[in-house]
Amino acid sequence: EPEVTQTPSHQVTQMGQEVILRCVPISNHLYFYWYRQILGQKVEFLVSFYNNEISEKSEIFDDQFSVERPDGSNFTLKIRSTKLEDSAMYFCASSRDSMNTEAFFGQGTRLTVV
Amino acid sequence: QQQVKQSPQSLIVQKGGISIINCAYENTAFDYFPWYQQFPGKGPALLIAIRPDVSEKKEGRFTISFNKSAKQFSLHIMDSQPGDSATYFCAASIIPPTGNQFYFGTGTSLTVIP
């Protein structure tokens, strides 16, 4: 069964450092998303990406965040200068098209900023 | 602004009992309402979903009841099993051509006691 894979599973970084979280969406999917979940809280939308550009982004997704699809398989989330409050589980998701509403989530990357 | 409100925060049910989780939404433009199941250390996985043109959808032991006028929907788990113990998130989205952004509820931690 196809799945969304994320690496690394856990990333520890010092405050102010840049991190890149990586995702490989399901191969025939066209829509890609990043969500985050602060420990014990709800899953929050960060950004959606379609046709090589951001289609929607939330207030959380400020100038410190960027996304990229550098090749035909990877989808990355970069946090330029991490803050303590960026510590969370980050989930990548993908869906096949706008009418196929089932979004498949990866297992997540736990980011810890110290 | 909390687009989707979920209750209860936690739920303990005896094996064989019925688990009921409720959600309410604000935005009448929402047209897709999925429920996600999340096990510890895993990403959310789609459990069942409903569109507002039907009032109920059943898949095995899982049923969504949808009340459009009240802007409420609920998940019913019949014959609850210990393996159902997980966190359940309701969500809502609009389906524009460029993909959809999910607004998640705060989650319900379900424990099914053998």
Tab-separated table of C-alpha atoms in Angstrom:
chain	number	residue	atom	x	y	z
A	1	GLU	CA	0.000	0.000	0.000
A	2	PRO	CA	1.451	3.380	-0.973
A	3	GLU	CA	2.314	5.688	1.880
A	4	VAL	CA	3.736	9.103	2.651
A	5	THR	CA	7.187	8.827	4.172
A	6	GLN	CA	8.923	11.460	6.252
A	7	THR	CA	12.513	11.851	7.369
A	8	PRO	CA	13.937	12.187	9.889
A	9	SER	CA	11.562	10.760	12.468
A	10	HIS	CA	13.096	12.967	15.145
A	11	GLN	CA	15.179	16.116	14.766
A	12	VAL	CA	16.800	18.025	17.592
A	13	THR	CA	18.142	21.457	16.757
A	14	GLN	CA	19.426	24.507	18.546
A	15	MET	CA	17.366	27.655	18.574
A	16	GLY	CA	18.243	29.861	15.612
A	17	GLN	CA	19.378	27.003	13.429
A	18	GLU	CA	17.825	26.094	10.097
A	19	VAL	CA	16.077	22.764	9.682
A	20	ILE	CA	14.745	20.962	6.652
A	21	LEU	CA	12.056	18.360	7.054
A	22	ARG	CA	11.670	15.964	4.183
A	23	CYS	CA	8.690	14.140	2.779
A	24	VAL	CA	8.086	11.764	-0.079
A	25	PRO	CA	4.401	11.995	-1.015
A	26	ILE	CA	2.527	9.203	-2.729
A	27	SER	CA	3.763	9.103	-6.298
A	28	ASN	CA	0.593	9.933	-8.261
A	29	HIS	CA	-0.589	12.622	-5.856
A	30	LEU	CA	-0.685	16.243	-6.933
A	31	TYR	CA	-1.540	18.111	-3.719
A	32	PHE	CA	0.860	18.351	-0.832
A	33	TYR	CA	0.446	19.707	2.671
A	34	TRP	CA	2.312	20.364	5.863
A	35	TYR	CA	0.563	20.298	9.208
A	36	ARG	CA	1.943	20.516	12.703
A	37	GLN	CA	0.802	19.252	16.060
A	38	ILE	CA	2.164	20.768	19.232
A	39	LEU	CA	2.232	18.142	21.958
A	40	GLY	CA	-1.250	17.507	23.287
A	41	GLN	CA	-2.894	19.973	20.943
A	42	LYS	CA	-4.817	19.761	17.698
A	43	VAL	CA	-3.363	19.304	14.260
A	44	GLU	CA	-2.886	22.698	12.604
A	45	PHE	CA	-2.630	23.482	8.908
A	46	LEU	CA	0.542	25.179	7.733
A	47	VAL	CA	0.550	25.181	3.947
A	48	SER	CA	-0.766	23.492	0.829
A	49	PHE	CA	1.173	23.160	-2.403
A	50	TYR	CA	-0.062	22.455	-5.902
A	51	ASN	CA	1.430	22.854	-9.365
A	52	ASN	CA	4.762	23.930	-7.899
A	53	GLU	CA	3.398	26.793	-5.899
A	54	ILE	CA	1.772	27.509	-2.560
A	55	SER	CA	-2.005	27.444	-2.881
A	56	GLU	CA	-2.902	28.244	0.704
A	57	LYS	CA	-1.013	29.057	3.880
A	58	SER	CA	-1.992	29.759	7.452
A	59	GLU	CA	-0.956	32.550	9.784
A	60	ILE	CA	1.572	30.167	11.319
A	61	PHE	CA	3.418	29.902	8.001
A	62	ASP	CA	5.380	33.141	8.247
A	63	ASP	CA	8.557	34.254	6.505
A	64	GLN	CA	10.606	31.769	8.541
A	65	PHE	CA	8.931	28.905	6.714
A	66	SER	CA	9.310	27.821	3.122
A	67	VAL	CA	8.379	24.777	1.078
A	68	GLU	CA	9.924	23.308	-1.985
A	69	ARG	CA	9.522	20.417	-4.343
A	70	PRO	CA	13.130	20.152	-5.498
A	71	ASP	CA	12.578	17.123	-7.706
A	72	GLY	CA	9.751	14.872	-8.795
A	73	SER	CA	9.498	12.985	-5.520
A	74	ASN	CA	10.488	15.089	-2.506
A	75	PHE	CA	8.549	17.814	-0.734
A	76	THR	CA	10.427	19.774	1.915
A	77	LEU	CA	9.612	22.176	4.708
A	78	LYS	CA	12.373	24.568	5.743
A	79	ILE	CA	12.363	26.561	8.932
A	80	ARG	CA	14.999	29.210	8.557
A	81	SER	CA	15.681	30.225	12.148
A	82	THR	CA	14.012	27.893	14.596
A	83	LYS	CA	12.366	29.108	17.761
A	84	LEU	CA	11.502	27.154	20.895
A	85	GLU	CA	7.819	27.357	19.990
A	86	ASP	CA	8.505	25.563	16.698
A	87	SER	CA	8.887	22.350	18.686
A	88	ALA	CA	6.111	20.103	17.442
A	89	MET	CA	5.294	17.065	15.372
A	90	TYR	CA	5.253	18.018	11.716
A	91	PHE	CA	3.102	15.979	9.370
A	92	CYS	CA	3.327	15.889	5.626
A	93	ALA	CA	0.241	14.840	3.688
A	94	SER	CA	-0.745	14.378	0.092
A	95	SER	CA	-3.903	13.871	-1.919
A	96	ARG	CA	-4.449	12.790	-5.487
A	97	ASP	CA	-6.575	15.632	-6.771
A	98	SER	CA	-9.028	18.252	-5.664
A	99	MET	CA	-11.982	15.894	-5.870
A	100	ASN	CA	-10.240	13.006	-4.175
A	101	THR	CA	-10.495	14.391	-0.738
A	102	GLU	CA	-8.661	11.640	1.083
A	103	ALA	CA	-5.443	13.100	2.371
A	104	PHE	CA	-2.814	10.575	3.421
A	105	PHE	CA	-0.578	11.603	6.280
A	106	GLY	CA	2.990	10.571	6.946
A	107	GLN	CA	4.142	9.306	10.314
A	108	GLY	CA	5.518	12.714	11.236
A	109	THR	CA	8.819	14.304	12.199
A	110	ARG	CA	9.194	15.290	15.814
A	111	LEU	CA	11.110	18.563	15.910
A	112	THR	CA	12.643	19.560	19.224
A	113	VAL	CA	14.203	23.004	19.449
A	114	VAL	CA	16.534	23.460	22.409
B	1	GLN	CA	-11.037	31.465	15.736
B	2	GLN	CA	-11.860	27.846	16.433
B	3	GLN	CA	-13.496	26.590	13.278
B	4	VAL	CA	-14.238	23.099	14.592
B	5	LYS	CA	-15.080	22.296	18.208
B	6	GLN	CA	-14.787	18.720	19.455
B	7	SER	CA	-15.968	17.014	22.617
B	8	PRO	CA	-15.293	15.234	24.852
B	9	GLN	CA	-11.573	15.629	25.331
B	10	SER	CA	-11.305	12.092	26.634
B	11	LEU	CA	-13.623	9.112	26.732
B	12	ILE	CA	-13.490	5.773	28.509
B	13	VAL	CA	-15.781	3.024	27.267
B	14	GLN	CA	-16.198	-0.613	28.192
B	15	LYS	CA	-15.510	-3.208	25.529
B	16	GLY	CA	-18.664	-3.749	23.519
B	17	GLY	CA	-20.058	-0.337	24.336
B	18	ILE	CA	-20.799	2.602	22.050
B	19	SER	CA	-18.314	5.450	21.793
B	20	ILE	CA	-19.733	8.805	20.715
B	21	ILE	CA	-17.627	11.826	19.807
B	22	ASN	CA	-19.207	15.120	18.820
B	23	CYS	CA	-18.085	18.008	16.660
B	24	ALA	CA	-19.556	21.351	15.740
B	25	TYR	CA	-18.441	23.699	13.018
B	26	GLU	CA	-18.952	27.342	12.207
B	27	ASN	CA	-18.248	27.846	8.528
B	28	THR	CA	-21.274	26.895	6.416
B	29	ALA	CA	-18.999	26.685	3.365
B	30	PHE	CA	-17.431	23.469	4.686
B	31	ASP	CA	-18.432	20.582	2.450
B	32	TYR	CA	-16.292	17.670	3.553
B	33	PHE	CA	-16.149	16.218	7.057
B	34	PRO	CA	-13.620	13.468	7.731
B	35	TRP	CA	-12.741	11.681	10.926
B	36	TYR	CA	-9.131	10.748	11.504
B	37	GLN	CA	-7.759	8.115	13.866
B	38	GLN	CA	-4.305	8.553	15.338
B	39	PHE	CA	-2.287	6.002	17.274
B	40	PRO	CA	0.683	7.115	19.383
B	41	GLY	CA	3.705	7.873	17.237
B	42	LYS	CA	1.733	7.664	14.017
B	43	GLY	CA	0.188	10.177	11.676
B	44	PRO	CA	-3.561	10.663	11.460
B	45	ALA	CA	-5.277	8.092	9.248
B	46	LEU	CA	-8.610	8.650	7.537
B	47	LEU	CA	-11.321	6.595	9.212
B	48	ILE	CA	-14.546	7.713	7.579
B	49	ALA	CA	-15.840	10.867	5.920
B	50	ILE	CA	-19.133	12.449	4.933
B	51	ARG	CA	-20.424	15.125	2.593
B	52	PRO	CA	-23.284	17.429	3.685
B	53	ASP	CA	-25.741	15.967	1.187
B	54	VAL	CA	-26.337	12.921	3.417
B	55	SER	CA	-27.292	12.698	7.082
B	56	GLU	CA	-25.559	9.444	7.897
B	57	LYS	CA	-22.761	7.248	6.634
B	58	LYS	CA	-21.874	3.851	7.975
B	59	GLU	CA	-18.750	1.799	7.412
B	60	GLY	CA	-18.572	-1.340	9.506
B	61	ARG	CA	-18.709	-0.381	13.171
B	62	PHE	CA	-18.173	3.304	12.437
B	63	THR	CA	-21.019	5.715	11.694
B	64	ILE	CA	-21.034	9.437	11.065
B	65	SER	CA	-24.234	11.304	11.843
B	66	PHE	CA	-24.511	14.726	10.234
B	67	ASN	CA	-26.919	17.527	11.128
B	68	LYS	CA	-26.517	20.331	8.620
B	69	SER	CA	-28.995	22.718	10.235
B	70	ALA	CA	-27.303	22.409	13.612
B	71	LYS	CA	-23.841	22.428	12.042
B	72	GLN	CA	-22.927	19.333	14.005
B	73	PHE	CA	-21.588	15.896	13.207
B	74	SER	CA	-20.653	12.958	15.345
B	75	LEU	CA	-18.768	9.687	15.207
B	76	HIS	CA	-20.324	6.571	16.676
B	77	ILE	CA	-18.201	3.498	17.249
B	78	MET	CA	-20.383	0.467	17.839
B	79	ASP	CA	-19.133	-2.581	19.753
B	80	SER	CA	-16.015	-0.678	20.812
B	81	GLN	CA	-12.866	-2.782	21.050
B	82	PRO	CA	-9.573	-2.252	22.906
B	83	GLY	CA	-7.908	-1.885	19.502
B	84	ASP	CA	-10.039	1.213	18.936
B	85	SER	CA	-8.143	2.976	21.719
B	86	ALA	CA	-6.624	5.980	19.955
B	87	THR	CA	-7.057	9.702	19.505
B	88	TYR	CA	-9.849	10.703	17.150
B	89	PHE	CA	-9.932	13.992	15.310
B	90	CYS	CA	-12.847	15.413	13.435
B	91	ALA	CA	-12.072	17.809	10.633
B	92	ALA	CA	-13.769	19.981	8.063
B	93	SER	CA	-12.711	21.440	4.771
B	94	ILE	CA	-13.801	23.242	1.653
B	95	ILE	CA	-12.848	21.731	-1.656
B	96	PRO	CA	-11.510	24.420	-3.990
B	97	PRO	CA	-9.799	23.395	-7.188
B	98	THR	CA	-6.403	23.885	-5.620
B	99	GLY	CA	-6.850	21.278	-2.917
B	100	ASN	CA	-8.256	21.475	0.544
B	101	GLN	CA	-7.127	22.674	3.921
B	102	PHE	CA	-8.386	20.695	6.861
B	103	TYR	CA	-9.513	22.385	10.056
B	104	PHE	CA	-9.101	19.853	12.824
B	105	GLY	CA	-10.885	19.561	16.123
B	106	THR	CA	-8.882	19.332	19.327
B	107	GLY	CA	-9.050	15.536	19.450
B	108	THR	CA	-10.650	12.944	21.702
B	109	SER	CA	-8.576	10.349	23.476
B	110	LEU	CA	-10.596	7.132	23.507
B	111	THR	CA	-9.761	4.306	25.868
B	112	VAL	CA	-11.683	1.061	25.532
B	113	ILE	CA	-11.413	-1.057	28.660
B	114	PRO	CA	-11.386	-4.841	28.137
